[in-house]
């Protein structure tokens, strides 16, 4: 029983990372009705830059530069989205494919600039002992940042005019345009915000478990799984989806054998999607 | 004062001996060896040092007069870490460049693709791979394939023996979910059962996992005396070592050869101190013989990277040694026959090379070294 408690709490801590990666994915889905598959690549880019700039200048400058580079990378895909929107009349699938290509491009960039070795930073050499469970203080940092971001994203989407406009233009683009909402500018700003969130997630992954140049797709899929499991329409659901997947993953790694342990989380997502109501109700932009 | 007559005799002698030596040099065709290596693609981190070491060794041999008066020439082909290219490269090296033996390919799959061609053309391949199937006895190519390092079974067995040598009775395994990880974990399990001390628990993770604390907690539950990691990816190995430290799995951790890289030390951080590996070569703290190769490399302006330098020179020196024993024309079949008779040959690797009709693996546990991570470097354990 005690062991189960340890697996669950470690699962929650792992899930925080997934939840952080789910933020940008569901935010973009709400704002633009598409999925950006390069989110994990922004995170890796931000992490790699934070590692190298942090190593040669100082960690704080590294973290800020890393996040900034993440924002710039997603601004690039935001510009591509605007260009495509003009030509393709907004077929969301085109952007999904474009972002996939961009993710591969970023992976090569990271490999060329920063090499094939893993990126990791570990400032904490001691552990907290909470009820007999040893936990790195970094996990505490992740939880605090995760909760702050939940609050910030919630306020931004549901308590500001920016958020209202974003939800309105995702819900009905034509109506939003007629109402004088600058849909294109809003979409672009949503990409920048997604890049910011992915960059923060990337820096936290760098400081928690580390990554290498090829981790991008793994991170995207982890975040995507978290984002869809309880419905793509709300970033808050994405965060809790991340926690749920984290818990299922650690419990299955603890009790199931071998390859089965990696299968269970996917099975869980599949079951929730087929049996549950998540993701079915309402158009984009409904309440979280 | 030297008399005129003596001078004449000396001059005559000098002329005759010069003529004789140049006659030998002209008769002796160069010894052409092919390097079929991955100089680009994912395995380039092996292929490039393999080539660099081979080139420097050949330059050294030629400056000392070559092999019995024959110059050694290298023909190099980049298989781009692609088995199809490796097969094509074997054909090109044999048919166009006329090599009598090949060192390569850098990957096991490259060797498996090229070996049937080399065997058909009766050209020996010296394979720098640990992959078991490369020297499978039942393969058609077997007569012409010789291994230049200890194979995965030898390496895995030695890792297990080293782990229990300290008295560990309860061993647990952490492995990566791919063919290598699963096969070697199953093999250790079998070895342990034969010893009457079954493995107490096993946990695994996909190659790309970023967090394996749950796996470490699972293994901790069976309170092992030692944990063996069958992992080749430095990031995953580091993640497990850190997770073990975090969850309080404070037992000796043993890692497989593939983790013998700087990036594993870096990714493990402080938790890596005391982790032990069984490796084929170690440049942080080289044995006297390996240090000699390091000197050769440094004199040529290169620094050794891993065990790749050792395994390509092992192949090259085996060919040279076999060629020295051949009296007449050096051909593929003649080299093959002599290679099979090579035994107690020393190279820059530890241990001795010994091929026979039934053993084309050649390298055994005496080539392996146990190392421990201390202060960010691999130190030899005596």
PDB file of C-alpha atoms in Angstrom, chain A residues 114-253:
ATOM      1  CA  UNK A 114      24.849  21.234 -29.693  1.00  0.00           C
ATOM      2  CA  UNK A 115      25.861  17.659 -30.521  1.00  0.00           C
ATOM      3  CA  UNK A 116      24.458  14.235 -29.776  1.00  0.00           C
ATOM      4  CA  UNK A 117      25.215  14.035 -26.057  1.00  0.00           C
ATOM      5  CA  UNK A 118      22.426  14.356 -23.495  1.00  0.00           C
ATOM      6  CA  UNK A 119      21.622  17.808 -22.091  1.00  0.00           C
ATOM      7  CA  UNK A 120      21.083  17.915 -18.358  1.00  0.00           C
ATOM      8  CA  UNK A 121      21.567  20.267 -15.402  1.00  0.00           C
ATOM      9  CA  UNK A 122      21.343  19.229 -11.797  1.00  0.00           C
ATOM     10  CA  UNK A 123      21.773  22.076  -9.359  1.00  0.00           C
ATOM     11  CA  UNK A 124      20.333  20.122  -6.398  1.00  0.00           C
ATOM     12  CA  UNK A 125      22.581  17.517  -4.835  1.00  0.00           C
ATOM     13  CA  UNK A 126      20.382  16.806  -1.830  1.00  0.00           C
ATOM     14  CA  UNK A 127      16.868  15.385  -1.521  1.00  0.00           C
ATOM     15  CA  UNK A 128      13.783  16.215   0.470  1.00  0.00           C
ATOM     16  CA  UNK A 129      12.443  13.384   2.569  1.00  0.00           C
ATOM     17  CA  UNK A 130       8.664  13.637   2.550  1.00  0.00           C
ATOM     18  CA  UNK A 131       7.013  10.848   4.513  1.00  0.00           C
ATOM     19  CA  UNK A 132       9.868   8.482   3.672  1.00  0.00           C
ATOM     20  CA  UNK A 133       9.785   9.326  -0.039  1.00  0.00           C
ATOM     21  CA  UNK A 134      12.974  10.969  -1.268  1.00  0.00           C
ATOM     22  CA  UNK A 135      12.246  13.689  -3.773  1.00  0.00           C
ATOM     23  CA  UNK A 136      14.500  16.146  -5.550  1.00  0.00           C
ATOM     24  CA  UNK A 137      13.737  19.797  -4.727  1.00  0.00           C
ATOM     25  CA  UNK A 138      13.539  20.258  -8.496  1.00  0.00           C
ATOM     26  CA  UNK A 139      10.217  18.364  -8.411  1.00  0.00           C
ATOM     27  CA  UNK A 140       8.967  21.014  -5.990  1.00  0.00           C
ATOM     28  CA  UNK A 141      10.064  23.756  -8.386  1.00  0.00           C
ATOM     29  CA  UNK A 142       8.199  22.003 -11.204  1.00  0.00           C
ATOM     30  CA  UNK A 143       4.980  21.753  -9.190  1.00  0.00           C
ATOM     31  CA  UNK A 144       5.130  25.428  -8.193  1.00  0.00           C
ATOM     32  CA  UNK A 145       5.833  26.567 -11.771  1.00  0.00           C
ATOM     33  CA  UNK A 146       3.072  24.270 -13.052  1.00  0.00           C
ATOM     34  CA  UNK A 147       0.507  25.701 -10.636  1.00  0.00           C
ATOM     35  CA  UNK A 148       1.539  29.293 -11.398  1.00  0.00           C
ATOM     36  CA  UNK A 149       1.213  28.625 -15.125  1.00  0.00           C
ATOM     37  CA  UNK A 150      -2.229  27.037 -14.650  1.00  0.00           C
ATOM     38  CA  UNK A 151      -3.368  30.166 -12.844  1.00  0.00           C
ATOM     39  CA  UNK A 152      -1.800  32.468 -15.425  1.00  0.00           C
ATOM     40  CA  UNK A 153      -3.246  30.621 -18.422  1.00  0.00           C
ATOM     41  CA  UNK A 154      -6.655  30.466 -16.775  1.00  0.00           C
ATOM     42  CA  UNK A 155      -6.705  34.190 -16.043  1.00  0.00           C
ATOM     43  CA  UNK A 156      -5.433  34.993 -19.519  1.00  0.00           C
ATOM     44  CA  UNK A 157      -8.028  32.881 -21.322  1.00  0.00           C
ATOM     45  CA  UNK A 158     -11.067  33.504 -19.156  1.00  0.00           C
ATOM     46  CA  UNK A 159     -10.503  36.820 -17.426  1.00  0.00           C
ATOM     47  CA  UNK A 160      -8.970  39.062 -20.102  1.00  0.00           C
ATOM     48  CA  UNK A 161     -10.278  40.526 -23.316  1.00  0.00           C
ATOM     49  CA  UNK A 162      -7.405  38.833 -25.163  1.00  0.00           C
ATOM     50  CA  UNK A 163      -8.638  35.460 -23.965  1.00  0.00           C
ATOM     51  CA  UNK A 164     -12.224  36.257 -24.865  1.00  0.00           C
ATOM     52  CA  UNK A 165     -11.194  37.324 -28.360  1.00  0.00           C
ATOM     53  CA  UNK A 166      -9.035  34.242 -28.822  1.00  0.00           C
ATOM     54  CA  UNK A 167     -11.896  31.972 -27.811  1.00  0.00           C
ATOM     55  CA  UNK A 168     -14.311  33.870 -29.982  1.00  0.00           C
ATOM     56  CA  UNK A 169     -12.160  33.654 -33.083  1.00  0.00           C
ATOM     57  CA  UNK A 170     -11.559  29.936 -32.563  1.00  0.00           C
ATOM     58  CA  UNK A 171     -15.250  29.340 -32.053  1.00  0.00           C
ATOM     59  CA  UNK A 172     -16.383  31.148 -35.163  1.00  0.00           C
ATOM     60  CA  UNK A 173     -13.741  32.855 -37.214  1.00  0.00           C
ATOM     61  CA  UNK A 174     -16.106  34.677 -39.564  1.00  0.00           C
ATOM     62  CA  UNK A 175     -18.240  36.048 -36.764  1.00  0.00           C
ATOM     63  CA  UNK A 176     -15.146  37.169 -34.911  1.00  0.00           C
ATOM     64  CA  UNK A 177     -13.859  38.975 -38.002  1.00  0.00           C
ATOM     65  CA  UNK A 178     -17.210  40.679 -38.479  1.00  0.00           C
ATOM     66  CA  UNK A 179     -17.103  41.752 -34.857  1.00  0.00           C
ATOM     67  CA  UNK A 180     -13.815  43.485 -35.560  1.00  0.00           C
ATOM     68  CA  UNK A 181     -11.571  41.030 -33.758  1.00  0.00           C
ATOM     69  CA  UNK A 182      -8.040  40.938 -35.298  1.00  0.00           C
ATOM     70  CA  UNK A 183      -8.070  37.168 -35.791  1.00  0.00           C
ATOM     71  CA  UNK A 184      -4.704  36.873 -37.533  1.00  0.00           C
ATOM     72  CA  UNK A 185      -2.806  38.924 -34.974  1.00  0.00           C
ATOM     73  CA  UNK A 186      -4.449  36.959 -32.189  1.00  0.00           C
ATOM     74  CA  UNK A 187      -3.418  33.681 -33.733  1.00  0.00           C
ATOM     75  CA  UNK A 188       0.126  34.829 -34.051  1.00  0.00           C
ATOM     76  CA  UNK A 189       0.205  35.908 -30.421  1.00  0.00           C
ATOM     77  CA  UNK A 190      -1.174  32.480 -29.434  1.00  0.00           C
ATOM     78  CA  UNK A 191       1.803  30.869 -31.178  1.00  0.00           C
ATOM     79  CA  UNK A 192       4.191  33.115 -29.281  1.00  0.00           C
ATOM     80  CA  UNK A 193       2.505  32.215 -26.011  1.00  0.00           C
ATOM     81  CA  UNK A 194       2.670  28.520 -26.866  1.00  0.00           C
ATOM     82  CA  UNK A 195       6.390  28.925 -27.561  1.00  0.00           C
ATOM     83  CA  UNK A 196       6.814  30.602 -24.185  1.00  0.00           C
ATOM     84  CA  UNK A 197       5.044  27.735 -22.408  1.00  0.00           C
ATOM     85  CA  UNK A 198       6.984  25.095 -24.369  1.00  0.00           C
ATOM     86  CA  UNK A 199      10.236  26.920 -23.619  1.00  0.00           C
ATOM     87  CA  UNK A 200       9.489  26.941 -19.888  1.00  0.00           C
ATOM     88  CA  UNK A 201       8.583  23.244 -20.039  1.00  0.00           C
ATOM     89  CA  UNK A 202      11.845  22.558 -21.900  1.00  0.00           C
ATOM     90  CA  UNK A 203      13.944  24.323 -19.280  1.00  0.00           C
ATOM     91  CA  UNK A 204      12.193  22.383 -16.499  1.00  0.00           C
ATOM     92  CA  UNK A 205      12.804  19.079 -18.324  1.00  0.00           C
ATOM     93  CA  UNK A 206      16.473  20.076 -18.690  1.00  0.00           C
ATOM     94  CA  UNK A 207      16.710  20.554 -14.933  1.00  0.00           C
ATOM     95  CA  UNK A 208      14.646  17.472 -14.050  1.00  0.00           C
ATOM     96  CA  UNK A 209      15.390  14.475 -16.223  1.00  0.00           C
ATOM     97  CA  UNK A 210      17.415  15.871 -19.080  1.00  0.00           C
ATOM     98  CA  UNK A 211      16.927  15.340 -22.821  1.00  0.00           C
ATOM     99  CA  UNK A 212      18.867  14.880 -26.006  1.00  0.00           C
ATOM    100  CA  UNK A 213      18.508  16.271 -29.523  1.00  0.00           C
ATOM    101  CA  UNK A 214      16.054  13.522 -30.474  1.00  0.00           C
ATOM    102  CA  UNK A 215      13.733  13.907 -27.453  1.00  0.00           C
ATOM    103  CA  UNK A 216      11.446  16.399 -29.224  1.00  0.00           C
ATOM    104  CA  UNK A 217       8.962  13.952 -30.685  1.00  0.00           C
ATOM    105  CA  UNK A 218       8.791  11.995 -27.428  1.00  0.00           C
ATOM    106  CA  UNK A 219       7.986  15.205 -25.544  1.00  0.00           C
ATOM    107  CA  UNK A 220       5.383  16.243 -28.139  1.00  0.00           C
ATOM    108  CA  UNK A 221       3.671  12.871 -27.880  1.00  0.00           C
ATOM    109  CA  UNK A 222       3.760  12.926 -24.081  1.00  0.00           C
ATOM    110  CA  UNK A 223       2.211  16.402 -24.098  1.00  0.00           C
ATOM    111  CA  UNK A 224      -0.269  15.474 -26.808  1.00  0.00           C
ATOM    112  CA  UNK A 225      -1.407  12.409 -24.878  1.00  0.00           C
ATOM    113  CA  UNK A 226      -1.887  14.566 -21.796  1.00  0.00           C
ATOM    114  CA  UNK A 227      -3.747  17.205 -23.782  1.00  0.00           C
ATOM    115  CA  UNK A 228      -6.236  14.887 -25.471  1.00  0.00           C
ATOM    116  CA  UNK A 229      -7.016  12.469 -22.694  1.00  0.00           C
ATOM    117  CA  UNK A 230      -9.597  14.674 -20.958  1.00  0.00           C
ATOM    118  CA  UNK A 231     -10.377  16.823 -23.989  1.00  0.00           C
ATOM    119  CA  UNK A 232      -8.312  19.201 -26.062  1.00  0.00           C
ATOM    120  CA  UNK A 233     -10.547  22.158 -25.305  1.00  0.00           C
ATOM    121  CA  UNK A 234      -9.081  23.274 -22.026  1.00  0.00           C
ATOM    122  CA  UNK A 235      -5.477  23.746 -20.897  1.00  0.00           C
ATOM    123  CA  UNK A 236      -6.510  22.917 -17.351  1.00  0.00           C
ATOM    124  CA  UNK A 237      -7.822  19.548 -18.454  1.00  0.00           C
ATOM    125  CA  UNK A 238      -4.540  19.030 -20.288  1.00  0.00           C
ATOM    126  CA  UNK A 239      -2.640  19.575 -17.071  1.00  0.00           C
ATOM    127  CA  UNK A 240      -4.756  17.060 -15.178  1.00  0.00           C
ATOM    128  CA  UNK A 241      -4.503  14.703 -18.141  1.00  0.00           C
ATOM    129  CA  UNK A 242      -0.739  14.910 -17.710  1.00  0.00           C
ATOM    130  CA  UNK A 243      -0.992  14.050 -14.028  1.00  0.00           C
ATOM    131  CA  UNK A 244      -3.281  11.089 -14.778  1.00  0.00           C
ATOM    132  CA  UNK A 245      -0.939   9.695 -17.444  1.00  0.00           C
ATOM    133  CA  UNK A 246       2.056  10.176 -15.147  1.00  0.00           C
ATOM    134  CA  UNK A 247       0.376   8.197 -12.382  1.00  0.00           C
ATOM    135  CA  UNK A 248      -0.743   5.416 -14.739  1.00  0.00           C
ATOM    136  CA  UNK A 249       2.771   5.262 -16.187  1.00  0.00           C
ATOM    137  CA  UNK A 250       4.612   4.938 -12.865  1.00  0.00           C
ATOM    138  CA  UNK A 251       2.121   2.450 -11.449  1.00  0.00           C
ATOM    139  CA  UNK A 252       2.368   0.264 -14.536  1.00  0.00           C
ATOM    140  CA  UNK A 253       6.188   0.566 -14.550  1.00  0.00           C
TER     141      UNK A 253
END
